[in-house]
Tab-separated table of C-alpha atoms and ligand atoms in Angstrom:
chain	number	residue	atom	x	y	z
W	1	MET	CA	95.303	115.304	119.230
W	2	GLN	CA	98.482	117.045	120.363
W	3	SER	CA	101.078	115.333	122.464
W	4	ARG	CA	103.453	117.444	124.532
W	5	ILE	CA	106.934	116.011	125.102
W	6	LYS	CA	109.120	117.394	127.850
W	7	PRO	CA	112.815	116.795	127.414
W	8	SER	CA	114.407	114.159	129.609
W	9	LYS	CA	118.099	113.427	130.076
W	10	ALA	CA	117.451	110.235	132.067
W	11	LEU	CA	115.332	107.216	131.166
W	12	CYS	CA	114.952	103.951	133.014
W	13	GLY	CA	112.657	101.004	133.448
W	14	SER	CA	111.292	98.183	131.406
W	15	VAL	CA	108.967	98.332	128.455
W	16	ARG	CA	106.636	95.918	126.755
W	17	ILE	CA	106.318	96.601	123.055
W	18	PRO	CA	103.010	95.678	121.318
W	19	GLY	CA	102.803	92.589	119.163
W	20	ASP	CA	104.537	92.825	115.793
W	21	LYS	CA	102.396	94.483	113.155
W	22	SER	CA	103.795	92.489	110.229
W	23	ILE	CA	103.368	89.135	111.956
W	24	SER	CA	99.857	89.994	113.242
W	25	HIS	CA	98.612	90.727	109.700
W	26	ARG	CA	99.971	87.421	108.430
W	27	TYR	CA	98.594	85.321	111.291
W	28	ALA	CA	95.133	86.920	110.907
W	29	MET	CA	94.986	86.193	107.161
W	30	LEU	CA	96.319	82.639	107.376
W	31	ALA	CA	94.167	81.803	110.381
W	32	ALA	CA	91.124	82.822	108.249
W	33	LEU	CA	92.109	80.206	105.681
W	34	ALA	CA	92.860	77.470	108.192
W	35	ASN	CA	90.417	74.604	108.959
W	36	GLY	CA	89.241	75.631	112.424
W	37	THR	CA	89.924	78.060	115.292
W	38	SER	CA	93.363	79.710	115.729
W	39	VAL	CA	94.267	81.564	118.911
W	40	LEU	CA	96.577	84.548	118.358
W	41	LYS	CA	98.158	85.895	121.584
W	42	ASN	CA	99.758	89.284	122.024
W	43	PHE	CA	98.175	90.321	118.706
W	44	SER	CA	99.152	93.890	117.796
W	45	ALA	CA	96.941	96.523	119.390
W	46	GLY	CA	97.615	98.778	116.368
W	47	ALA	CA	94.802	99.943	114.139
W	48	ASP	CA	96.421	98.392	111.019
W	49	PRO	CA	96.249	94.766	112.000
W	50	HIS	CA	92.698	95.417	113.278
W	51	SER	CA	91.880	96.652	109.780
W	52	THR	CA	92.931	93.205	108.561
W	53	LEU	CA	90.717	91.521	111.138
W	54	GLY	CA	87.837	93.740	110.008
W	55	CYS	CA	88.376	92.711	106.397
W	56	VAL	CA	88.619	89.088	107.331
W	57	ALA	CA	85.336	89.376	109.272
W	58	SER	CA	83.677	90.976	106.198
W	59	LEU	CA	84.672	87.867	104.244
W	60	GLY	CA	82.558	85.710	106.495
W	61	ILE	CA	85.147	84.665	109.100
W	62	ALA	CA	84.134	85.010	112.751
W	63	VAL	CA	86.706	86.922	114.824
W	64	GLU	CA	86.587	87.177	118.644
W	65	LYS	CA	88.666	89.787	120.431
W	66	ASP	CA	89.588	89.556	124.078
W	67	GLY	CA	92.251	92.183	124.692
W	68	GLY	CA	95.417	91.016	122.996
W	69	GLU	CA	94.028	87.518	122.435
W	70	ILE	CA	92.240	87.017	119.159
W	71	LYS	CA	90.318	83.921	118.062
W	72	VAL	CA	89.877	83.518	114.311
W	73	HIS	CA	87.414	80.814	113.288
W	74	GLY	CA	88.901	79.817	109.962
W	75	LYS	CA	86.786	78.054	107.361
W	76	GLY	CA	89.480	76.565	105.149
W	77	VAL	CA	91.262	77.634	102.027
W	78	ARG	CA	87.921	77.747	100.106
W	79	GLY	CA	85.846	79.074	102.972
W	80	LEU	CA	85.743	82.840	102.408
W	81	SER	CA	82.470	84.299	101.194
W	82	ALA	CA	81.762	87.340	99.018
W	83	PRO	CA	81.512	90.462	101.209
W	84	THR	CA	78.276	92.378	101.333
W	85	GLY	CA	80.183	95.673	101.100
W	86	ASP	CA	83.561	97.129	100.263
W	87	LEU	CA	86.490	96.261	102.567
W	88	ASP	CA	88.138	99.099	104.561
W	89	ALA	CA	91.924	98.740	104.825
W	90	GLY	CA	92.223	102.020	106.736
W	91	ASN	CA	95.821	103.233	106.662
W	92	SER	CA	97.290	99.806	106.066
W	93	GLY	CA	99.364	99.035	102.976
W	94	SER	CA	99.995	95.511	104.337
W	95	THR	CA	96.253	94.800	104.541
W	96	ILE	CA	95.450	95.827	100.982
W	97	ARG	CA	98.492	94.380	99.330
W	98	MET	CA	98.723	91.024	101.094
W	99	LEU	CA	94.977	90.405	101.230
W	100	SER	CA	94.762	91.070	97.471
W	101	GLY	CA	96.755	87.894	96.904
W	102	ILE	CA	94.196	85.855	98.795
W	103	LEU	CA	91.243	87.611	97.138
W	104	ALA	CA	92.676	87.006	93.636
W	105	ALA	CA	92.061	83.293	94.249
W	106	GLN	CA	88.427	83.683	95.303
W	107	PRO	CA	85.473	83.191	92.959
W	108	PHE	CA	84.023	86.641	93.575
W	109	SER	CA	84.900	90.317	93.215
W	110	THR	CA	85.964	92.497	96.144
W	111	THR	CA	86.659	96.220	96.366
W	112	ILE	CA	89.141	97.418	98.963
W	113	PHE	CA	89.532	101.075	99.909
W	114	GLY	CA	91.524	103.014	102.454
W	115	ASP	CA	92.084	106.364	104.046
W	116	PRO	CA	93.442	109.394	102.111
W	117	SER	CA	97.058	108.300	102.731
W	118	LEU	CA	96.452	104.743	101.504
W	119	SER	CA	94.569	106.093	98.521
W	120	ARG	CA	97.847	107.720	97.342
W	121	ARG	CA	99.951	104.543	97.573
W	122	PRO	CA	100.819	102.533	94.479
W	123	MET	CA	99.176	99.140	93.952
W	124	LYS	CA	100.503	98.365	90.469
W	125	ARG	CA	103.288	96.418	92.106
W	126	ILE	CA	100.786	93.776	93.299
W	127	MET	CA	98.464	94.122	90.281
W	128	THR	CA	101.136	93.102	87.825
W	129	PRO	CA	101.874	89.627	89.245
W	130	LEU	CA	98.209	88.955	90.127
W	131	GLN	CA	97.230	89.851	86.579
W	132	GLN	CA	99.874	87.490	85.227
W	133	MET	CA	98.297	84.774	87.363
W	134	GLY	CA	94.926	85.487	85.749
W	135	ALA	CA	93.091	87.865	88.114
W	136	ARG	CA	91.421	90.978	86.780
W	137	ILE	CA	91.996	94.102	88.873
W	138	ASP	CA	90.746	97.657	88.501
W	139	ALA	CA	92.368	100.598	90.224
W	140	VAL	CA	92.199	104.372	90.022
W	141	ASP	CA	94.600	105.539	87.351
W	142	GLY	CA	95.738	101.936	87.013
W	143	THR	CA	97.447	101.929	90.462
W	144	TYR	CA	95.616	103.763	93.322
W	145	PRO	CA	92.944	102.441	95.747
W	146	PRO	CA	90.107	101.731	95.768
W	147	ILE	CA	91.017	98.584	93.874
W	148	THR	CA	88.566	95.930	92.764
W	149	ILE	CA	89.840	92.401	92.523
W	150	HIS	CA	87.868	90.031	90.234
W	151	GLY	CA	89.183	86.752	91.616
W	152	THR	CA	89.098	83.295	90.045
W	153	ARG	CA	89.605	79.732	91.173
W	154	GLU	CA	91.591	79.282	87.909
W	155	LEU	CA	94.687	81.238	88.896
W	156	LYS	CA	97.890	79.990	87.281
W	157	PRO	CA	101.159	79.521	89.151
W	158	ILE	CA	103.982	81.853	88.083
W	159	HIS	CA	107.597	82.485	88.937
W	160	TYR	CA	107.670	86.208	89.625
W	161	GLU	CA	110.854	88.280	89.739
W	162	LEU	CA	110.160	91.215	92.007
W	163	PRO	CA	111.345	94.493	90.510
W	164	VAL	CA	111.342	96.217	93.957
W	165	ALA	CA	112.338	94.728	97.283
W	166	SER	CA	108.969	94.444	99.039
W	167	ALA	CA	107.879	91.903	101.585
W	168	GLN	CA	104.298	92.915	101.010
W	169	VAL	CA	104.411	92.070	97.262
W	170	LYS	CA	106.328	88.823	97.924
W	171	SER	CA	103.654	87.877	100.465
W	172	CYS	CA	100.817	88.833	98.093
W	173	VAL	CA	102.127	86.417	95.422
W	174	LEU	CA	102.794	83.579	97.893
W	175	PHE	CA	99.355	84.028	99.471
W	176	ALA	CA	97.775	83.833	95.999
W	177	GLY	CA	99.702	80.562	95.586
W	178	ILE	CA	98.160	78.941	98.686
W	179	SER	CA	95.227	77.466	96.813
W	180	ILE	CA	96.853	77.005	93.323
W	181	ASP	CA	97.899	73.512	92.288
W	182	GLY	CA	101.547	73.657	91.225
W	183	GLU	CA	104.399	75.786	92.314
W	184	THR	CA	104.252	79.541	92.733
W	185	ALA	CA	107.683	81.148	93.176
W	186	VAL	CA	108.932	84.660	93.943
W	187	THR	CA	112.552	85.855	93.555
W	188	GLU	CA	113.352	89.153	95.221
W	189	PRO	CA	116.221	91.487	94.362
W	190	MET	CA	117.347	91.380	97.973
W	191	LYS	CA	116.086	89.489	101.003
W	192	THR	CA	113.158	91.121	102.783
W	193	ARG	CA	111.466	90.098	106.024
W	194	ASP	CA	110.464	86.397	105.889
W	195	HIS	CA	107.474	86.401	108.297
W	196	SER	CA	105.166	85.090	105.540
W	197	GLU	CA	107.359	82.159	104.778
W	198	ILE	CA	107.667	81.321	108.494
W	199	ALA	CA	103.906	81.732	109.154
W	200	LEU	CA	102.967	79.700	106.060
W	201	ARG	CA	105.179	76.843	107.277
W	202	GLU	CA	103.651	77.162	110.737
W	203	PHE	CA	100.076	76.880	109.440
W	204	GLY	CA	101.139	73.788	107.444
W	205	ALA	CA	101.647	75.084	103.871
W	206	ASP	CA	104.230	73.461	101.606
W	207	ILE	CA	106.726	76.327	101.390
W	208	SER	CA	110.482	76.381	100.834
W	209	SER	CA	113.116	79.120	100.500
W	210	GLU	CA	116.446	79.032	98.765
W	211	GLY	CA	118.543	82.175	98.563
W	212	ARG	CA	116.332	84.991	97.312
W	213	THR	CA	113.599	82.661	96.026
W	214	ALA	CA	110.575	81.445	97.992
W	215	LYS	CA	108.311	78.709	96.581
W	216	ILE	CA	104.901	77.502	97.621
W	217	ARG	CA	103.221	74.386	96.383
W	218	GLY	CA	99.575	75.158	96.738
W	219	GLY	CA	96.408	73.122	97.184
W	220	ARG	CA	97.188	71.915	100.715
W	221	ASP	CA	94.843	72.643	103.627
W	222	LEU	CA	96.033	74.990	106.367
W	223	GLU	CA	95.795	73.896	110.015
W	224	PRO	CA	94.706	76.199	112.807
W	225	ARG	CA	97.349	77.142	115.383
W	226	GLU	CA	97.850	78.775	118.776
W	227	LEU	CA	100.535	81.358	118.299
W	228	TYR	CA	102.222	84.175	120.254
W	229	VAL	CA	103.070	87.361	118.398
W	230	PRO	CA	106.530	88.698	119.413
W	231	GLY	CA	106.931	92.388	120.253
W	232	ASP	CA	107.485	94.639	117.285
W	233	LEU	CA	111.140	95.518	116.724
W	234	SER	CA	110.118	98.489	114.573
W	235	GLY	CA	108.138	99.813	117.540
W	236	ALA	CA	111.103	99.001	119.860
W	237	ALA	CA	113.274	101.128	117.548
W	238	PHE	CA	111.874	104.359	119.076
W	239	PHE	CA	112.867	103.244	122.563
W	240	LEU	CA	116.276	102.008	121.456
W	241	VAL	CA	117.022	105.393	119.898
W	242	ALA	CA	115.545	107.404	122.804
W	243	THR	CA	117.661	105.407	125.244
W	244	LEU	CA	120.891	105.721	123.244
W	245	MET	CA	120.393	109.488	122.909
W	246	ALA	CA	119.620	110.184	126.594
W	247	ARG	CA	122.576	111.128	128.799
W	248	ASP	CA	121.762	108.697	131.550
W	249	ALA	CA	119.532	105.798	130.492
W	250	ASN	CA	119.142	102.103	131.077
W	251	VAL	CA	116.047	100.466	129.606
W	252	VAL	CA	114.965	96.848	128.991
W	253	LEU	CA	112.530	95.921	126.266
W	254	TYR	CA	110.916	92.539	126.877
W	255	ASP	CA	109.742	89.892	124.378
W	256	VAL	CA	110.876	91.654	121.177
W	257	GLY	CA	110.963	89.826	117.841
W	258	VAL	CA	114.565	89.301	116.715
W	259	ASN	CA	113.954	87.522	113.447
W	260	PRO	CA	117.268	87.864	111.552
W	261	SER	CA	115.459	89.468	108.533
W	262	ARG	CA	114.613	92.375	110.910
W	263	THR	CA	117.671	92.701	113.130
W	264	ALA	CA	119.753	94.810	110.738
W	265	LEU	CA	118.498	97.589	113.021
W	266	ILE	CA	120.308	96.179	116.063
W	267	ASP	CA	123.496	95.406	114.029
W	268	PHE	CA	123.531	98.927	112.660
W	269	LEU	CA	123.107	100.518	116.067
W	270	VAL	CA	125.631	98.221	117.761
W	271	GLY	CA	128.091	98.747	114.845
W	272	GLY	CA	127.887	102.485	115.423
W	273	GLY	CA	128.699	102.190	119.141
W	274	GLY	CA	125.182	101.558	120.558
W	275	ARG	CA	125.218	99.579	123.796
W	276	ILE	CA	122.458	97.041	123.168
W	277	LYS	CA	122.445	93.442	124.373
W	278	VAL	CA	120.069	90.838	123.107
W	279	LEU	CA	119.321	88.471	125.982
W	280	ASP	CA	117.546	85.125	126.397
W	281	VAL	CA	116.749	84.466	122.740
W	282	ARG	CA	114.018	81.843	122.374
W	283	SER	CA	111.833	80.578	119.573
W	284	SER	CA	108.066	80.959	119.285
W	285	GLY	CA	106.035	79.821	116.261
W	286	GLY	CA	109.249	79.694	114.239
W	287	GLU	CA	110.021	83.349	115.122
W	288	LEU	CA	112.904	84.367	117.427
W	289	VAL	CA	112.112	86.469	120.490
W	290	GLY	CA	114.549	88.105	122.944
W	291	ASP	CA	114.904	90.857	125.557
W	292	LEU	CA	116.853	93.964	124.627
W	293	GLN	CA	118.940	95.733	127.243
W	294	VAL	CA	119.991	99.191	126.121
W	295	ASN	CA	122.115	101.952	127.693
W	296	SER	CA	122.982	105.559	126.686
W	297	SER	CA	125.741	105.635	124.103
W	298	GLN	CA	127.526	108.018	121.805
W	299	PHE	CA	126.466	106.900	118.305
W	300	LYS	CA	129.000	107.369	115.529
W	301	GLY	CA	126.581	107.682	112.633
W	302	GLY	CA	126.945	105.989	109.265
W	303	VAL	CA	125.684	105.311	105.765
W	304	ILE	CA	122.549	103.354	104.915
W	305	GLU	CA	122.457	102.171	101.324
W	306	GLY	CA	121.577	99.258	99.034
W	307	ALA	CA	120.309	96.147	100.802
W	308	LEU	CA	120.684	97.879	104.154
W	309	THR	CA	118.186	100.542	103.088
W	310	ALA	CA	115.613	97.857	102.329
W	311	ALA	CA	116.315	96.127	105.656
W	312	LEU	CA	115.921	99.336	107.690
W	313	ILE	CA	113.192	101.024	105.678
W	314	ASP	CA	110.692	101.373	108.521
W	315	GLU	CA	113.316	102.595	111.009
W	316	ILE	CA	114.866	105.295	108.888
W	317	PRO	CA	112.791	108.176	110.326
W	318	VAL	CA	113.940	107.493	113.915
W	319	LEU	CA	117.505	106.729	112.749
W	320	ALA	CA	117.486	110.172	111.081
W	321	VAL	CA	116.793	111.645	114.520
W	322	LEU	CA	119.703	109.659	115.996
W	323	GLY	CA	121.862	110.719	113.076
W	324	ALA	CA	121.517	114.354	113.877
W	325	ALA	CA	122.835	113.749	117.409
W	326	SER	CA	125.563	111.387	116.263
W	327	GLU	CA	129.232	112.182	115.863
W	328	ASN	CA	129.479	111.966	112.064
W	329	GLY	CA	125.878	112.246	110.885
W	330	LEU	CA	123.731	109.878	108.804
W	331	THR	CA	123.536	109.444	105.058
W	332	VAL	CA	120.620	107.484	103.518
W	333	LYS	CA	120.817	106.415	99.873
W	334	ASP	CA	118.706	104.200	97.557
W	335	ALA	CA	115.579	105.063	99.540
W	336	GLY	CA	113.044	106.118	96.881
W	337	GLU	CA	110.595	103.740	98.615
W	338	LEU	CA	110.429	106.224	101.536
W	339	ARG	CA	108.520	108.580	99.226
W	340	VAL	CA	105.600	106.132	98.864
W	341	LYS	CA	105.149	105.125	102.521
W	342	GLU	CA	102.315	106.415	104.746
W	343	THR	CA	103.726	109.862	103.882
W	344	ASP	CA	106.674	110.908	101.727
W	345	ARG	CA	109.036	110.197	104.618
W	346	ILE	CA	111.985	112.063	103.052
W	347	ALA	CA	109.875	115.215	102.955
W	348	THR	CA	108.186	114.782	106.317
W	349	VAL	CA	111.448	113.909	108.161
W	350	ALA	CA	113.153	116.973	106.562
W	351	GLU	CA	110.247	119.271	107.408
W	352	ASN	CA	110.213	118.297	111.080
W	353	MET	CA	114.016	118.443	111.298
W	354	ARG	CA	113.973	122.060	110.009
W	355	ARG	CA	111.233	123.018	112.439
W	356	MET	CA	113.471	121.739	115.241
W	357	GLY	CA	116.450	123.735	113.968
W	358	VAL	CA	118.277	120.722	112.564
W	359	GLU	CA	120.010	120.858	109.198
W	360	VAL	CA	119.264	118.162	106.582
W	361	GLN	CA	119.904	117.917	102.837
W	362	THR	CA	117.545	115.824	100.721
W	363	ASP	CA	117.640	114.435	97.200
W	364	ALA	CA	115.310	112.224	95.100
W	365	ASP	CA	116.009	109.032	96.958
W	366	GLY	CA	117.771	109.874	100.140
W	367	PHE	CA	119.079	112.498	102.550
W	368	HIS	CA	122.030	113.497	104.643
W	369	VAL	CA	121.825	114.742	108.245
W	370	PRO	CA	125.077	116.202	109.599
W	371	GLY	CA	126.032	115.098	113.103
W	372	LYS	CA	126.630	116.961	116.392
W	373	GLN	CA	123.372	118.885	116.076
W	374	THR	CA	120.943	119.762	118.848
W	375	PHE	CA	117.202	119.594	118.515
W	376	ARG	CA	115.341	122.684	119.646
W	377	ALA	CA	111.818	122.215	121.076
W	378	ALA	CA	109.216	123.151	118.411
W	379	GLU	CA	105.813	122.293	117.063
W	380	VAL	CA	106.126	119.292	114.746
W	381	ASP	CA	103.622	117.139	112.915
W	382	SER	CA	103.069	113.424	112.390
W	383	PHE	CA	101.487	114.406	109.062
W	384	GLY	CA	99.172	111.465	109.883
W	385	ASP	CA	102.133	109.024	109.735
W	386	HIS	CA	102.678	106.917	112.881
W	387	ARG	CA	106.409	106.513	112.430
W	388	ILE	CA	106.947	110.249	111.819
W	389	GLY	CA	104.986	111.190	114.962
W	390	MET	CA	106.871	108.729	117.124
W	391	ALA	CA	110.308	109.606	115.649
W	392	PHE	CA	109.831	113.303	116.469
W	393	ALA	CA	108.513	112.587	119.914
W	394	VAL	CA	111.896	110.905	120.494
W	395	ALA	CA	113.580	114.065	119.070
W	396	GLY	CA	111.440	116.106	121.545
W	397	LEU	CA	112.734	114.058	124.448
W	398	ALA	CA	116.335	115.013	123.530
W	399	ALA	CA	115.480	118.664	122.642
W	400	GLU	CA	116.560	121.815	124.366
W	401	GLY	CA	114.331	124.747	125.069
W	402	GLY	CA	111.172	123.335	126.575
W	403	GLU	CA	108.303	121.258	125.347
W	404	THR	CA	107.939	119.822	121.810
W	405	VAL	CA	104.362	119.588	120.552
W	406	VAL	CA	103.506	116.715	118.176
W	407	ASN	CA	100.399	117.478	116.179
W	408	GLU	CA	98.132	114.625	115.017
W	409	ALA	CA	99.875	112.402	117.593
W	410	GLU	CA	96.999	109.910	117.412
W	411	ALA	CA	98.589	108.580	114.222
W	412	ALA	CA	100.842	106.492	116.485
W	413	SER	CA	97.846	104.218	117.139
W	414	VAL	CA	98.281	102.703	113.687
W	415	SER	CA	101.040	100.490	115.169
W	416	PHE	CA	101.510	101.580	118.835
W	417	PRO	CA	98.497	103.022	120.690
W	418	GLU	CA	100.306	103.145	124.024
W	419	PHE	CA	103.389	104.822	122.596
W	420	PHE	CA	103.136	108.178	124.410
W	421	ALA	CA	102.150	106.619	127.715
W	422	THR	CA	105.080	104.189	127.439
W	423	LEU	CA	107.470	107.046	126.715
W	424	GLU	CA	106.195	108.857	129.855
W	425	ALA	CA	106.596	105.703	131.929
W	426	ILE	CA	110.376	105.422	131.332
W	427	ARG	CA	111.112	109.050	132.182
W	428	ALA	CA	113.355	108.802	135.235
R	501	LIG	C1	105.950	95.252	105.572
R	501	LIG	C2	106.835	95.444	104.560
R	501	LIG	C3	107.413	96.751	104.291
R	501	LIG	C4	107.293	97.662	105.488
R	501	LIG	C5	105.901	97.660	106.047
R	501	LIG	C6	105.510	96.268	106.511
R	501	LIG	C7	105.418	93.890	105.767
R	501	LIG	O1	106.754	97.335	103.196
R	501	LIG	O2	107.656	98.968	105.127
R	501	LIG	O3	105.801	98.542	107.160
R	501	LIG	O4	104.790	93.612	106.774
R	501	LIG	O5	105.595	93.062	104.875
R	501	LIG	P1	107.154	97.042	101.689
R	501	LIG	O6	106.782	95.648	101.362
R	501	LIG	O7	106.359	98.059	100.843
R	501	LIG	O8	108.656	97.250	101.597
């Protein structure tokens, strides 16, 4: 599907962002292991969290869907049953990596596969700790999906030092620890999003965090919960950037998750001159939620490196777009992880930038976009990657010279099915 984006200098209105993708995955998996029925409200409409629900259903857990409200009839920590077929994770790295931790502790074997993009993404990072715990795992060339997890009830607790900053790998190990007697611990090189720790606590697990180490003492039952999923800040990022870039814009984003392990985005934008206010912060299921009021701004640009790169990893494609329009440009360093996302995001960002007449220099683990550049309307591609499609729709909104065409625009539905309609709705 192609989406056509007409430029717009003015944006206004209010936007509701779909439920957070990261939190939806975690609630679906933990609800499946709880003793009874959990109700998950504002569950992400994205295809990825629905891949998780599909996998959970294949493991013998009844799932009822009523719009954004999902009921998961959990059967307890030992209640999953061997699937009759292979599990389909679709495009979702979170599904395959986090669910693998749970499957490693089951007394049966499960094969998980995904789409062509997922089939190119490395799984060794989760295989290593799970193998140390005692699971046997097969993968194509030792790392690529499909992977087959030969689980066991005899997993051993470990203290794992993560070599790469990855919330998915951290969560995988903690989820494996849910049913292991003793303490499973993960130390990360830098803090990543802590939704798993918060959700585990919410469902009643014995979990603690100190500095960069999270510990779970397994063997405890999980309790079902009624939970509300906050709006996805990484989805909000496209609207924040679109609004900052427009000449005359004033947009409010309601009910967005503002967990401090995700808000480096807001700090970075505000630090560079972005006019964003976080209003009415409240707590829901241990997560913080707020409304974001944003106005057109001249963004200064900046450097993203080290821990900041890890904290902004999902937002870098759209920040690159903002960087081109900024005063001083944007430099991104230490971002080798971008090369193993849904696409090689350094390559796909650079390709679309060039098609839109914007200069960018890339290297092995980063890129530099000079500032004060103007996007020219062009035909760009999502390359099947939701965040690339949405980032360049935002570029199209700010472009000169007519309509920008985004090819394979349907990729947005992985996290944000209503993205293009929502973008149209705030055109003033
Ligand atoms: C996620 C963690 C990040 C992020 C992904 C979602 C999560 O991946 O890019 O979109 O929900 O834990 P990594 O763990 O690979 O950094």
